Amino acid sequence: MDIFKWLNSQLLRMDWLHGLVKVLVEDVFKLPTSKQLGASVHFFIYDVIKIFILLSVLIFVISWIQSYFPPERTKRILGNMTGLKAKLMGALLGTITPFCSCSSIPLFIGFTNAGLPIGVTFAFLISSPLVDLASVILLASIFNWPIAIAYVITGIVLAVIGGVIISKAKMEQYIEGFVLKNKMATIEPEKLSNQERSRFALDQVEDVFKRVWPYVLIGVGIGALIHNWIPETFITGMIGKNHWWSVLVATLLGVPMYADIFGTLPIAEALVNKGVGLGTALAFMMSVTALSLPSLIMLKKVIKTPLLVLFTGIVTAGIIIIGYLFNTFDYLFI
Amino acid sequence: MEVKILGTGCPKCKKLTEVTEQAAKELGIEISIEKVTDLEKILSYSVMSTPALVVNGVVKVAGRIPSHDDLKKMLV
């Protein structure tokens, strides 16, 4: 138990880094961390370094796992299942697949073209950006393990329920014709050597890093601002615990925004520290990562408006419900 | 030689284009690179993960950037 505690505080929360940055800020920059400016600088440096370290390690590990599940294989696994089990599997496989909406569209086409039920494909499509192993570990690092685990479970439940509703709604007619027109040939997934897997994983790290670093800097910057400069009364006045509309506002603000989970987490962290409900902060984070204008525009190329509206509606409603649930039961987690 | 890079404009597609051009230069062969970004056309190659490299109509690799040496073999 003590070893676990130590691993958790040193590897995950990086207490050593917290101390190190404190020394840097106080002794080198001569800014006391008990004051506003010093505290913001400390928050910024510590969070940026921590997120970048975790991000690199996690993306590498996940990409390695992902190299065992090329889309062809995922398609075959899902094709052999039916009903709720298939949707659950779709949601679970979604947690170890792409980080970028630009790669989920070819996947959507491939799955649909191969005749996978629309509900299964959407379960996959909802869970894929929302829940991935990296976000879980980061949540555990910034908040704690119970919150991280509850986040995964609710995310997967949302994906499965979304898949069920979409399959019940009989939306097949709203898939663009070309997706189904020409049957794709079945390509055997290639066998990769360990060297090729590590190259793939390193490429992924580089790719994700290049794409998300500005969002991380902006996210941590906003977090530092909220943390130390914006008065608590201002924030709680808008989205505080005692307002019924907080979750609603946070979700609707987050939907059109495009950022990465790595950039949104520090904002959520700062919000919770300022007395915003845990559910409100998580709802904001989920809506930023699960839905965004660029990804909806991509999706529009392969599905027609009614299905797009239903998809957006289900995910938004689900996030709002999850937000209220977390706010109601937050005493279990903090 | 006719080379196509399939991809919807992700950073990796650009990288694959660059390394392919370089490999061709080192091999001293003339290639024409066409970037295919249209989803329907990508679909016609049965590719589910991008970027993908198509040489003379044959999909050589999909979903990852091959190593320099492998890439040279694919172009020969």
mmCIF file of C-alpha atoms in Angstrom:
data_model
loop_
_atom_site.group_PDB
_atom_site.id
_atom_site.type_symbol
_atom_site.label_atom_id
_atom_site.label_comp_id
_atom_site.label_asym_id
_atom_site.label_seq_id
_atom_site.Cartn_x
_atom_site.Cartn_y
_atom_site.Cartn_z
ATOM 1 C CA MET A 1 0.000 0.000 0.000
ATOM 2 C CA ASP A 2 2.817 2.396 0.905
ATOM 3 C CA ILE A 3 4.642 1.577 -2.304
ATOM 4 C CA PHE A 4 1.470 2.265 -4.233
ATOM 5 C CA LYS A 5 1.054 5.572 -2.439
ATOM 6 C CA TRP A 6 4.632 6.507 -3.208
ATOM 7 C CA LEU A 7 4.289 5.572 -6.890
ATOM 8 C CA ASN A 8 1.085 7.571 -7.057
ATOM 9 C CA SER A 9 2.540 10.720 -5.538
ATOM 10 C CA GLN A 10 5.940 10.601 -7.264
ATOM 11 C CA LEU A 11 5.186 9.158 -10.702
ATOM 12 C CA LEU A 12 1.644 10.306 -11.213
ATOM 13 C CA ARG A 13 1.275 13.512 -9.235
ATOM 14 C CA MET A 14 5.000 14.227 -9.556
ATOM 15 C CA ASP A 15 5.477 15.698 -6.096
ATOM 16 C CA TRP A 16 9.215 15.829 -6.795
ATOM 17 C CA LEU A 17 8.542 18.165 -9.700
ATOM 18 C CA HIS A 18 6.223 20.272 -7.549
ATOM 19 C CA GLY A 19 9.061 20.752 -5.053
ATOM 20 C CA LEU A 20 11.649 21.362 -7.735
ATOM 21 C CA VAL A 21 9.599 24.050 -9.465
ATOM 22 C CA LYS A 22 8.950 25.649 -6.079
ATOM 23 C CA VAL A 23 12.691 25.962 -5.524
ATOM 24 C CA LEU A 24 13.099 27.399 -9.008
ATOM 25 C CA VAL A 25 10.360 29.993 -8.584
ATOM 26 C CA GLU A 26 11.307 31.047 -5.048
ATOM 27 C CA ASP A 27 15.092 30.915 -5.177
ATOM 28 C CA VAL A 28 15.872 31.686 -8.804
ATOM 29 C CA PHE A 29 12.999 33.981 -9.796
ATOM 30 C CA LYS A 30 12.728 35.324 -6.232
ATOM 31 C CA LEU A 31 8.934 35.104 -6.274
ATOM 32 C CA PRO A 32 7.300 33.792 -3.098
ATOM 33 C CA THR A 33 4.766 31.094 -4.035
ATOM 34 C CA SER A 34 2.502 32.329 -1.258
ATOM 35 C CA LYS A 35 1.862 35.432 -3.371
ATOM 36 C CA GLN A 36 -0.331 35.630 -6.473
ATOM 37 C CA LEU A 37 2.385 36.047 -9.097
ATOM 38 C CA GLY A 38 4.665 33.363 -7.690
ATOM 39 C CA ALA A 39 1.770 30.930 -7.360
ATOM 40 C CA SER A 40 0.682 31.481 -10.982
ATOM 41 C CA VAL A 41 4.206 31.040 -12.310
ATOM 42 C CA HIS A 42 4.565 27.884 -10.222
ATOM 43 C CA PHE A 43 1.227 26.478 -11.432
ATOM 44 C CA PHE A 44 2.143 27.211 -15.052
ATOM 45 C CA ILE A 45 5.641 25.685 -15.066
ATOM 46 C CA TYR A 46 4.689 22.668 -12.955
ATOM 47 C CA ASP A 47 1.547 21.820 -14.922
ATOM 48 C CA VAL A 48 3.122 22.292 -18.348
ATOM 49 C CA ILE A 49 6.092 20.047 -17.540
ATOM 50 C CA LYS A 50 3.907 17.447 -15.838
ATOM 51 C CA ILE A 51 1.428 17.262 -18.708
ATOM 52 C CA PHE A 52 4.166 17.061 -21.334
ATOM 53 C CA ILE A 53 5.942 14.223 -19.502
ATOM 54 C CA LEU A 54 2.749 12.256 -18.913
ATOM 55 C CA LEU A 55 1.534 12.899 -22.438
ATOM 56 C CA SER A 56 4.708 11.587 -24.069
ATOM 57 C CA VAL A 57 4.924 8.456 -21.938
ATOM 58 C CA LEU A 58 1.214 7.678 -22.172
ATOM 59 C CA ILE A 59 0.852 8.207 -25.910
ATOM 60 C CA PHE A 60 3.825 5.927 -26.457
ATOM 61 C CA VAL A 61 2.336 3.144 -24.335
ATOM 62 C CA ILE A 62 -1.150 3.490 -25.793
ATOM 63 C CA SER A 63 0.127 3.598 -29.365
ATOM 64 C CA TRP A 64 2.062 0.408 -28.694
ATOM 65 C CA ILE A 65 -1.166 -1.270 -27.538
ATOM 66 C CA GLN A 66 -3.014 0.309 -30.449
ATOM 67 C CA SER A 67 -0.588 -1.249 -32.944
ATOM 68 C CA TYR A 68 -2.089 -4.614 -31.962
ATOM 69 C CA PHE A 69 -5.559 -3.393 -32.912
ATOM 70 C CA PRO A 70 -5.416 -2.089 -36.473
ATOM 71 C CA PRO A 71 -8.840 -1.082 -37.820
ATOM 72 C CA GLU A 72 -9.088 -4.290 -39.833
ATOM 73 C CA ARG A 73 -8.831 -6.316 -36.653
ATOM 74 C CA THR A 74 -11.238 -4.098 -34.697
ATOM 75 C CA LYS A 75 -13.697 -4.463 -37.547
ATOM 76 C CA ARG A 76 -13.424 -8.249 -37.401
ATOM 77 C CA ILE A 77 -13.809 -8.399 -33.615
ATOM 78 C CA LEU A 78 -16.925 -6.219 -33.758
ATOM 79 C CA GLY A 79 -18.342 -8.060 -36.749
ATOM 80 C CA ASN A 80 -18.452 -11.284 -34.762
ATOM 81 C CA MET A 81 -20.641 -9.800 -32.027
ATOM 82 C CA THR A 82 -24.224 -8.647 -31.841
ATOM 83 C CA GLY A 83 -26.524 -6.536 -29.694
ATOM 84 C CA LEU A 84 -25.471 -4.839 -26.497
ATOM 85 C CA LYS A 85 -22.267 -6.838 -26.290
ATOM 86 C CA ALA A 86 -21.136 -5.481 -29.664
ATOM 87 C CA LYS A 87 -21.909 -1.906 -28.564
ATOM 88 C CA LEU A 88 -20.027 -2.356 -25.312
ATOM 89 C CA MET A 89 -17.063 -3.810 -27.193
ATOM 90 C CA GLY A 90 -17.254 -0.900 -29.647
ATOM 91 C CA ALA A 91 -17.119 1.562 -26.761
ATOM 92 C CA LEU A 92 -14.208 -0.309 -25.150
ATOM 93 C CA LEU A 93 -12.210 -0.527 -28.371
ATOM 94 C CA GLY A 94 -12.879 3.186 -28.837
ATOM 95 C CA THR A 95 -10.755 3.850 -25.758
ATOM 96 C CA ILE A 96 -7.571 2.562 -27.397
ATOM 97 C CA THR A 97 -7.968 4.171 -30.808
ATOM 98 C CA PRO A 98 -7.216 7.437 -32.548
ATOM 99 C CA PHE A 99 -6.621 10.687 -30.827
ATOM 100 C CA CYS A 100 -7.609 12.731 -33.829
ATOM 101 C CA SER A 101 -10.971 13.168 -35.447
ATOM 102 C CA CYS A 102 -9.265 13.147 -38.855
ATOM 103 C CA SER A 103 -8.530 9.450 -38.416
ATOM 104 C CA SER A 104 -11.915 8.485 -37.030
ATOM 105 C CA ILE A 105 -13.778 9.327 -40.233
ATOM 106 C CA PRO A 106 -11.975 6.740 -42.423
ATOM 107 C CA LEU A 107 -12.675 4.289 -39.600
ATOM 108 C CA PHE A 108 -16.358 5.186 -39.624
ATOM 109 C CA ILE A 109 -16.474 4.587 -43.382
ATOM 110 C CA GLY A 110 -14.621 1.288 -43.103
ATOM 111 C CA PHE A 111 -16.872 -0.044 -40.350
ATOM 112 C CA THR A 112 -20.106 1.012 -42.008
ATOM 113 C CA ASN A 113 -19.003 -0.253 -45.394
ATOM 114 C CA ALA A 114 -18.198 -3.635 -43.868
ATOM 115 C CA GLY A 115 -21.784 -3.868 -42.663
ATOM 116 C CA LEU A 116 -21.269 -3.217 -38.959
ATOM 117 C CA PRO A 117 -24.525 -2.033 -37.369
ATOM 118 C CA ILE A 118 -24.779 1.733 -37.093
ATOM 119 C CA GLY A 119 -25.267 1.525 -33.306
ATOM 120 C CA VAL A 120 -21.964 -0.279 -32.826
ATOM 121 C CA THR A 121 -20.100 2.190 -35.026
ATOM 122 C CA PHE A 122 -21.529 5.130 -33.096
ATOM 123 C CA ALA A 123 -20.736 3.569 -29.723
ATOM 124 C CA PHE A 124 -17.163 3.439 -31.006
ATOM 125 C CA LEU A 125 -17.321 6.975 -32.390
ATOM 126 C CA ILE A 126 -18.607 8.473 -29.132
ATOM 127 C CA SER A 127 -16.127 6.755 -26.843
ATOM 128 C CA SER A 128 -13.119 7.264 -29.094
ATOM 129 C CA PRO A 129 -12.447 10.969 -28.405
ATOM 130 C CA LEU A 130 -14.123 11.000 -24.990
ATOM 131 C CA VAL A 131 -12.385 8.216 -23.125
ATOM 132 C CA ASP A 132 -8.833 7.183 -23.732
ATOM 133 C CA LEU A 133 -6.262 5.727 -21.430
ATOM 134 C CA ALA A 134 -4.219 8.928 -21.445
ATOM 135 C CA SER A 135 -7.101 11.037 -20.172
ATOM 136 C CA VAL A 136 -7.796 8.503 -17.428
ATOM 137 C CA ILE A 137 -4.238 8.581 -16.110
ATOM 138 C CA LEU A 138 -4.176 12.383 -16.311
ATOM 139 C CA LEU A 139 -7.441 12.604 -14.394
ATOM 140 C CA ALA A 140 -5.948 10.339 -11.747
ATOM 141 C CA SER A 141 -2.873 12.563 -11.640
ATOM 142 C CA ILE A 142 -4.722 15.861 -11.354
ATOM 143 C CA PHE A 143 -7.712 14.702 -9.304
ATOM 144 C CA ASN A 144 -7.705 11.149 -7.960
ATOM 145 C CA TRP A 145 -8.332 7.529 -8.960
ATOM 146 C CA PRO A 146 -12.032 7.316 -7.987
ATOM 147 C CA ILE A 147 -12.783 10.308 -10.213
ATOM 148 C CA ALA A 148 -10.755 8.847 -13.084
ATOM 149 C CA ILE A 149 -12.520 5.498 -12.863
ATOM 150 C CA ALA A 150 -15.961 7.072 -12.545
ATOM 151 C CA TYR A 151 -15.143 9.167 -15.622
ATOM 152 C CA VAL A 152 -14.283 6.099 -17.711
ATOM 153 C CA ILE A 153 -17.356 4.189 -16.617
ATOM 154 C CA THR A 154 -19.757 7.054 -17.283
ATOM 155 C CA GLY A 155 -18.053 7.743 -20.632
ATOM 156 C CA ILE A 156 -18.456 4.143 -21.745
ATOM 157 C CA VAL A 157 -22.043 3.997 -20.500
ATOM 158 C CA LEU A 158 -22.782 7.168 -22.484
ATOM 159 C CA ALA A 159 -21.239 5.614 -25.610
ATOM 160 C CA VAL A 160 -23.258 2.393 -25.245
ATOM 161 C CA ILE A 161 -26.542 4.207 -24.572
ATOM 162 C CA GLY A 162 -25.849 6.542 -27.509
ATOM 163 C CA GLY A 163 -25.264 3.506 -29.721
ATOM 164 C CA VAL A 164 -28.486 1.870 -28.537
ATOM 165 C CA ILE A 165 -30.588 4.990 -29.173
ATOM 166 C CA ILE A 166 -29.098 5.526 -32.633
ATOM 167 C CA SER A 167 -29.709 1.910 -33.629
ATOM 168 C CA LYS A 168 -33.311 2.058 -32.309
ATOM 169 C CA ALA A 169 -33.920 5.273 -34.258
ATOM 170 C CA LYS A 170 -33.276 3.468 -37.558
ATOM 171 C CA MET A 171 -30.996 6.131 -38.985
ATOM 172 C CA GLU A 172 -29.311 4.013 -41.665
ATOM 173 C CA GLN A 173 -30.904 6.057 -44.436
ATOM 174 C CA TYR A 174 -29.031 9.138 -43.256
ATOM 175 C CA ILE A 175 -25.599 7.768 -44.072
ATOM 176 C CA GLU A 176 -24.145 9.283 -47.241
ATOM 177 C CA GLY A 177 -24.600 6.933 -50.199
ATOM 178 C CA PHE A 178 -20.967 6.665 -51.225
ATOM 179 C CA VAL A 179 -20.034 5.126 -47.874
ATOM 180 C CA LEU A 180 -21.965 1.980 -48.726
ATOM 181 C CA LYS A 181 -21.702 2.042 -52.519
ATOM 182 C CA ASN A 182 -18.470 0.238 -53.311
ATOM 183 C CA LYS A 183 -17.649 -2.727 -51.165
ATOM 184 C CA MET A 184 -14.182 -2.369 -49.758
ATOM 185 C CA ALA A 185 -11.822 -5.270 -50.112
ATOM 186 C CA THR A 186 -10.758 -6.974 -46.908
ATOM 187 C CA ILE A 187 -7.111 -6.310 -46.325
ATOM 188 C CA GLU A 188 -5.248 -8.632 -43.992
ATOM 189 C CA PRO A 189 -3.678 -6.575 -41.216
ATOM 190 C CA GLU A 190 0.097 -6.671 -41.556
ATOM 191 C CA LYS A 191 2.292 -8.285 -38.942
ATOM 192 C CA LEU A 192 4.531 -5.702 -37.327
ATOM 193 C CA SER A 193 7.910 -6.261 -35.753
ATOM 194 C CA ASN A 194 8.679 -4.717 -32.361
ATOM 195 C CA GLN A 195 10.879 -2.227 -34.136
ATOM 196 C CA GLU A 196 7.995 -1.154 -36.359
ATOM 197 C CA ARG A 197 5.690 -0.916 -33.354
ATOM 198 C CA SER A 198 8.084 1.360 -31.488
ATOM 199 C CA ARG A 199 8.558 3.474 -34.619
ATOM 200 C CA PHE A 200 4.776 3.754 -34.935
ATOM 201 C CA ALA A 201 4.461 4.688 -31.244
ATOM 202 C CA LEU A 202 7.219 7.313 -31.503
ATOM 203 C CA ASP A 203 5.581 8.761 -34.615
ATOM 204 C CA GLN A 204 2.316 9.005 -32.684
ATOM 205 C CA VAL A 205 4.007 10.808 -29.787
ATOM 206 C CA GLU A 206 5.578 13.285 -32.198
ATOM 207 C CA ASP A 207 2.311 13.737 -34.051
ATOM 208 C CA VAL A 208 0.188 14.296 -30.930
ATOM 209 C CA PHE A 209 2.831 16.504 -29.346
ATOM 210 C CA LYS A 210 3.028 18.772 -32.387
ATOM 211 C CA ARG A 211 -0.724 19.041 -32.508
ATOM 212 C CA VAL A 212 -1.533 19.657 -28.863
ATOM 213 C CA TRP A 213 1.306 21.725 -27.409
ATOM 214 C CA PRO A 214 -0.341 25.089 -28.103
ATOM 215 C CA TYR A 215 -3.575 23.864 -26.479
ATOM 216 C CA VAL A 216 -1.670 22.698 -23.426
ATOM 217 C CA LEU A 217 0.070 26.078 -23.052
ATOM 218 C CA ILE A 218 -3.195 27.978 -23.538
ATOM 219 C CA GLY A 219 -5.093 25.601 -21.233
ATOM 220 C CA VAL A 220 -2.537 25.830 -18.450
ATOM 221 C CA GLY A 221 -2.353 29.602 -18.967
ATOM 222 C CA ILE A 222 -6.106 29.944 -18.518
ATOM 223 C CA GLY A 223 -5.868 27.574 -15.569
ATOM 224 C CA ALA A 224 -3.194 29.746 -13.932
ATOM 225 C CA LEU A 225 -5.322 32.817 -14.558
ATOM 226 C CA ILE A 226 -8.407 31.253 -12.997
ATOM 227 C CA HIS A 227 -6.296 29.839 -10.211
ATOM 228 C CA ASN A 228 -4.863 33.089 -8.947
ATOM 229 C CA TRP A 229 -6.273 36.183 -10.616
ATOM 230 C CA ILE A 230 -9.966 35.825 -11.321
ATOM 231 C CA PRO A 231 -11.972 36.364 -8.124
ATOM 232 C CA GLU A 232 -13.700 33.247 -6.835
ATOM 233 C CA THR A 233 -16.995 35.101 -6.453
ATOM 234 C CA PHE A 234 -16.951 35.941 -10.169
ATOM 235 C CA ILE A 235 -16.578 32.313 -11.201
ATOM 236 C CA THR A 236 -18.951 30.814 -8.662
ATOM 237 C CA GLY A 237 -21.399 33.583 -9.534
ATOM 238 C CA MET A 238 -21.505 32.260 -13.103
ATOM 239 C CA ILE A 239 -21.086 28.513 -12.757
ATOM 240 C CA GLY A 240 -20.993 27.938 -9.001
ATOM 241 C CA LYS A 241 -22.342 24.910 -7.180
ATOM 242 C CA ASN A 242 -25.549 26.555 -6.061
ATOM 243 C CA HIS A 243 -26.838 27.475 -9.514
ATOM 244 C CA TRP A 244 -28.973 24.950 -11.364
ATOM 245 C CA TRP A 245 -27.748 26.193 -14.736
ATOM 246 C CA SER A 246 -24.008 25.704 -14.138
ATOM 247 C CA VAL A 247 -23.674 22.323 -15.877
ATOM 248 C CA LEU A 248 -25.845 23.496 -18.753
ATOM 249 C CA VAL A 249 -23.781 26.645 -19.344
ATOM 250 C CA ALA A 250 -20.461 24.798 -19.032
ATOM 251 C CA THR A 251 -21.538 22.128 -21.532
ATOM 252 C CA LEU A 252 -22.962 24.506 -24.115
ATOM 253 C CA LEU A 253 -19.808 26.640 -23.859
ATOM 254 C CA GLY A 254 -17.656 23.587 -24.434
ATOM 255 C CA VAL A 255 -19.450 21.995 -27.399
ATOM 256 C CA PRO A 256 -18.225 24.267 -30.218
ATOM 257 C CA MET A 257 -14.745 24.558 -28.733
ATOM 258 C CA TYR A 258 -11.924 22.507 -30.101
ATOM 259 C CA ALA A 259 -9.131 21.585 -27.773
ATOM 260 C CA ASP A 260 -7.441 18.546 -26.519
ATOM 261 C CA ILE A 261 -8.158 16.812 -23.247
ATOM 262 C CA PHE A 262 -4.582 17.651 -22.255
ATOM 263 C CA GLY A 263 -5.343 21.332 -22.602
ATOM 264 C CA THR A 264 -8.739 21.244 -20.907
ATOM 265 C CA LEU A 265 -7.723 19.328 -17.789
ATOM 266 C CA PRO A 266 -5.768 22.197 -16.180
ATOM 267 C CA ILE A 267 -8.788 24.453 -16.714
ATOM 268 C CA ALA A 268 -11.059 21.891 -15.055
ATOM 269 C CA GLU A 269 -8.568 21.587 -12.202
ATOM 270 C CA ALA A 270 -8.488 25.333 -11.612
ATOM 271 C CA LEU A 271 -12.283 25.562 -11.803
ATOM 272 C CA VAL A 272 -12.737 22.870 -9.150
ATOM 273 C CA ASN A 273 -10.208 24.623 -6.904
ATOM 274 C CA LYS A 274 -12.280 27.785 -7.247
ATOM 275 C CA GLY A 275 -15.398 26.130 -5.903
ATOM 276 C CA VAL A 276 -16.986 25.037 -9.168
ATOM 277 C CA GLY A 277 -18.773 21.689 -8.909
ATOM 278 C CA LEU A 278 -16.829 18.640 -10.030
ATOM 279 C CA GLY A 279 -19.650 17.696 -12.413
ATOM 280 C CA THR A 280 -19.643 21.168 -13.960
ATOM 281 C CA ALA A 281 -15.900 21.001 -14.597
ATOM 282 C CA LEU A 282 -16.080 17.468 -16.011
ATOM 283 C CA ALA A 283 -19.040 18.381 -18.226
ATOM 284 C CA PHE A 284 -17.020 21.269 -19.643
ATOM 285 C CA MET A 285 -14.074 18.971 -20.278
ATOM 286 C CA MET A 286 -16.179 16.240 -21.872
ATOM 287 C CA SER A 287 -18.028 18.618 -24.169
ATOM 288 C CA VAL A 288 -14.810 20.245 -25.358
ATOM 289 C CA THR A 289 -13.207 16.901 -26.183
ATOM 290 C CA ALA A 290 -16.179 14.871 -27.439
ATOM 291 C CA LEU A 291 -17.746 17.445 -29.718
ATOM 292 C CA SER A 292 -16.255 20.291 -31.676
ATOM 293 C CA LEU A 293 -17.062 22.232 -34.810
ATOM 294 C CA PRO A 294 -14.162 20.767 -36.844
ATOM 295 C CA SER A 295 -15.128 17.196 -36.001
ATOM 296 C CA LEU A 296 -18.810 17.847 -36.766
ATOM 297 C CA ILE A 297 -17.832 19.333 -40.126
ATOM 298 C CA MET A 298 -15.829 16.171 -40.855
ATOM 299 C CA LEU A 299 -18.747 13.977 -39.855
ATOM 300 C CA LYS A 300 -21.103 15.974 -42.060
ATOM 301 C CA LYS A 301 -19.226 14.586 -45.061
ATOM 302 C CA VAL A 302 -20.339 11.049 -44.260
ATOM 303 C CA ILE A 303 -23.709 11.429 -42.517
ATOM 304 C CA LYS A 304 -26.744 13.583 -43.242
ATOM 305 C CA THR A 305 -28.135 16.305 -41.011
ATOM 306 C CA PRO A 306 -30.814 14.331 -39.054
ATOM 307 C CA LEU A 307 -28.266 11.765 -37.897
ATOM 308 C CA LEU A 308 -25.717 14.464 -37.146
ATOM 309 C CA VAL A 309 -28.288 16.336 -35.053
ATOM 310 C CA LEU A 310 -29.296 13.172 -33.191
ATOM 311 C CA PHE A 311 -25.651 12.296 -32.534
ATOM 312 C CA THR A 312 -24.850 15.795 -31.254
ATOM 313 C CA GLY A 313 -28.052 15.844 -29.185
ATOM 314 C CA ILE A 314 -27.408 12.495 -27.510
ATOM 315 C CA VAL A 315 -23.822 13.327 -26.638
ATOM 316 C CA THR A 316 -24.710 16.802 -25.329
ATOM 317 C CA ALA A 317 -27.635 15.490 -23.249
ATOM 318 C CA GLY A 318 -25.496 12.646 -21.927
ATOM 319 C CA ILE A 319 -22.735 15.021 -20.845
ATOM 320 C CA ILE A 320 -25.239 17.288 -19.082
ATOM 321 C CA ILE A 321 -26.724 14.308 -17.202
ATOM 322 C CA ILE A 322 -23.248 13.080 -16.241
ATOM 323 C CA GLY A 323 -22.433 16.601 -15.029
ATOM 324 C CA TYR A 324 -25.471 16.723 -12.748
ATOM 325 C CA LEU A 325 -24.766 13.201 -11.455
ATOM 326 C CA PHE A 326 -21.183 14.113 -10.542
ATOM 327 C CA ASN A 327 -22.340 17.342 -8.891
ATOM 328 C CA THR A 328 -24.928 15.463 -6.836
ATOM 329 C CA PHE A 329 -22.541 12.744 -5.712
ATOM 330 C CA ASP A 330 -19.310 14.738 -5.575
ATOM 331 C CA TYR A 331 -18.995 14.113 -1.817
ATOM 332 C CA LEU A 332 -18.097 10.527 -2.775
ATOM 333 C CA PHE A 333 -15.071 11.664 -4.762
ATOM 334 C CA ILE A 334 -13.463 14.694 -3.148
ATOM 335 C CA MET B 1 6.391 5.868 -61.249
ATOM 336 C CA GLU B 2 3.008 6.922 -60.007
ATOM 337 C CA VAL B 3 2.751 7.490 -56.262
ATOM 338 C CA LYS B 4 -0.321 8.505 -54.340
ATOM 339 C CA ILE B 5 -0.549 9.635 -50.730
ATOM 340 C CA LEU B 6 -3.971 9.035 -49.240
ATOM 341 C CA GLY B 7 -5.049 11.146 -46.277
ATOM 342 C CA THR B 8 -7.443 13.838 -45.193
ATOM 343 C CA GLY B 9 -4.750 16.388 -44.456
ATOM 344 C CA CYS B 10 -3.393 15.187 -41.150
ATOM 345 C CA PRO B 11 0.182 16.182 -40.183
ATOM 346 C CA LYS B 12 1.344 12.615 -40.769
ATOM 347 C CA CYS B 13 0.247 12.753 -44.415
ATOM 348 C CA LYS B 14 2.549 15.707 -44.981
ATOM 349 C CA LYS B 15 5.369 13.857 -43.314
ATOM 350 C CA LEU B 16 4.808 10.768 -45.447
ATOM 351 C CA THR B 17 4.911 12.945 -48.564
ATOM 352 C CA GLU B 18 8.195 14.478 -47.468
ATOM 353 C CA VAL B 19 9.926 11.199 -46.668
ATOM 354 C CA THR B 20 8.678 9.617 -49.886
ATOM 355 C CA GLU B 21 10.067 12.479 -51.950
ATOM 356 C CA GLN B 22 13.365 12.158 -50.168
ATOM 357 C CA ALA B 23 13.577 8.400 -50.627
ATOM 358 C CA ALA B 24 12.851 8.748 -54.336
ATOM 359 C CA LYS B 25 15.554 11.372 -54.667
ATOM 360 C CA GLU B 26 18.077 9.093 -52.978
ATOM 361 C CA LEU B 27 17.103 6.227 -55.232
ATOM 362 C CA GLY B 28 17.400 8.538 -58.208
ATOM 363 C CA ILE B 29 13.977 7.666 -59.590
ATOM 364 C CA GLU B 30 11.390 9.950 -61.070
ATOM 365 C CA ILE B 31 8.065 9.869 -59.284
ATOM 366 C CA SER B 32 4.909 11.887 -59.537
ATOM 367 C CA ILE B 33 3.183 12.339 -56.199
ATOM 368 C CA GLU B 34 -0.521 12.911 -56.082
ATOM 369 C CA LYS B 35 -2.230 13.747 -52.802
ATOM 370 C CA VAL B 36 -5.639 12.136 -52.501
ATOM 371 C CA THR B 37 -7.784 13.893 -49.915
ATOM 372 C CA ASP B 38 -11.256 13.016 -51.181
ATOM 373 C CA LEU B 39 -12.904 10.504 -48.825
ATOM 374 C CA GLU B 40 -14.685 8.671 -51.602
ATOM 375 C CA LYS B 41 -11.438 8.140 -53.522
ATOM 376 C CA ILE B 42 -9.590 7.033 -50.377
ATOM 377 C CA LEU B 43 -12.378 4.554 -49.770
ATOM 378 C CA SER B 44 -11.890 3.052 -53.205
ATOM 379 C CA TYR B 45 -8.469 1.796 -52.072
ATOM 380 C CA SER B 46 -10.069 -0.071 -49.131
ATOM 381 C CA VAL B 47 -7.921 1.928 -46.740
ATOM 382 C CA MET B 48 -9.210 2.447 -43.188
ATOM 383 C CA SER B 49 -6.318 4.252 -41.632
ATOM 384 C CA THR B 50 -4.380 7.154 -43.051
ATOM 385 C CA PRO B 51 -1.855 8.112 -44.214
ATOM 386 C CA ALA B 52 -1.484 5.454 -46.872
ATOM 387 C CA LEU B 53 1.049 5.037 -49.643
ATOM 388 C CA VAL B 54 -0.072 3.761 -53.029
ATOM 389 C CA VAL B 55 2.564 2.858 -55.617
ATOM 390 C CA ASN B 56 1.383 2.150 -59.143
ATOM 391 C CA GLY B 57 -2.118 1.449 -57.874
ATOM 392 C CA VAL B 58 -1.078 -0.912 -55.071
ATOM 393 C CA VAL B 59 -1.499 -0.003 -51.390
ATOM 394 C CA LYS B 60 1.937 -0.463 -49.861
ATOM 395 C CA VAL B 61 1.332 0.750 -46.331
ATOM 396 C CA ALA B 62 -1.553 2.254 -44.359
ATOM 397 C CA GLY B 63 -1.832 3.922 -40.973
ATOM 398 C CA ARG B 64 1.849 4.455 -40.307
ATOM 399 C CA ILE B 65 4.975 5.979 -41.728
ATOM 400 C CA PRO B 66 7.393 3.251 -42.815
ATOM 401 C CA SER B 67 11.089 3.368 -42.020
ATOM 402 C CA HIS B 68 13.444 4.894 -44.532
ATOM 403 C CA ASP B 69 14.747 1.524 -45.736
ATOM 404 C CA ASP B 70 11.294 -0.029 -46.032
ATOM 405 C CA LEU B 71 10.124 2.979 -47.967
ATOM 406 C CA LYS B 72 12.954 2.561 -50.479
ATOM 407 C CA LYS B 73 11.988 -1.081 -50.988
ATOM 408 C CA MET B 74 8.392 -0.057 -51.613
ATOM 409 C CA LEU B 75 9.453 2.356 -54.331
ATOM 410 C CA VAL B 76 11.688 -0.047 -56.238
#
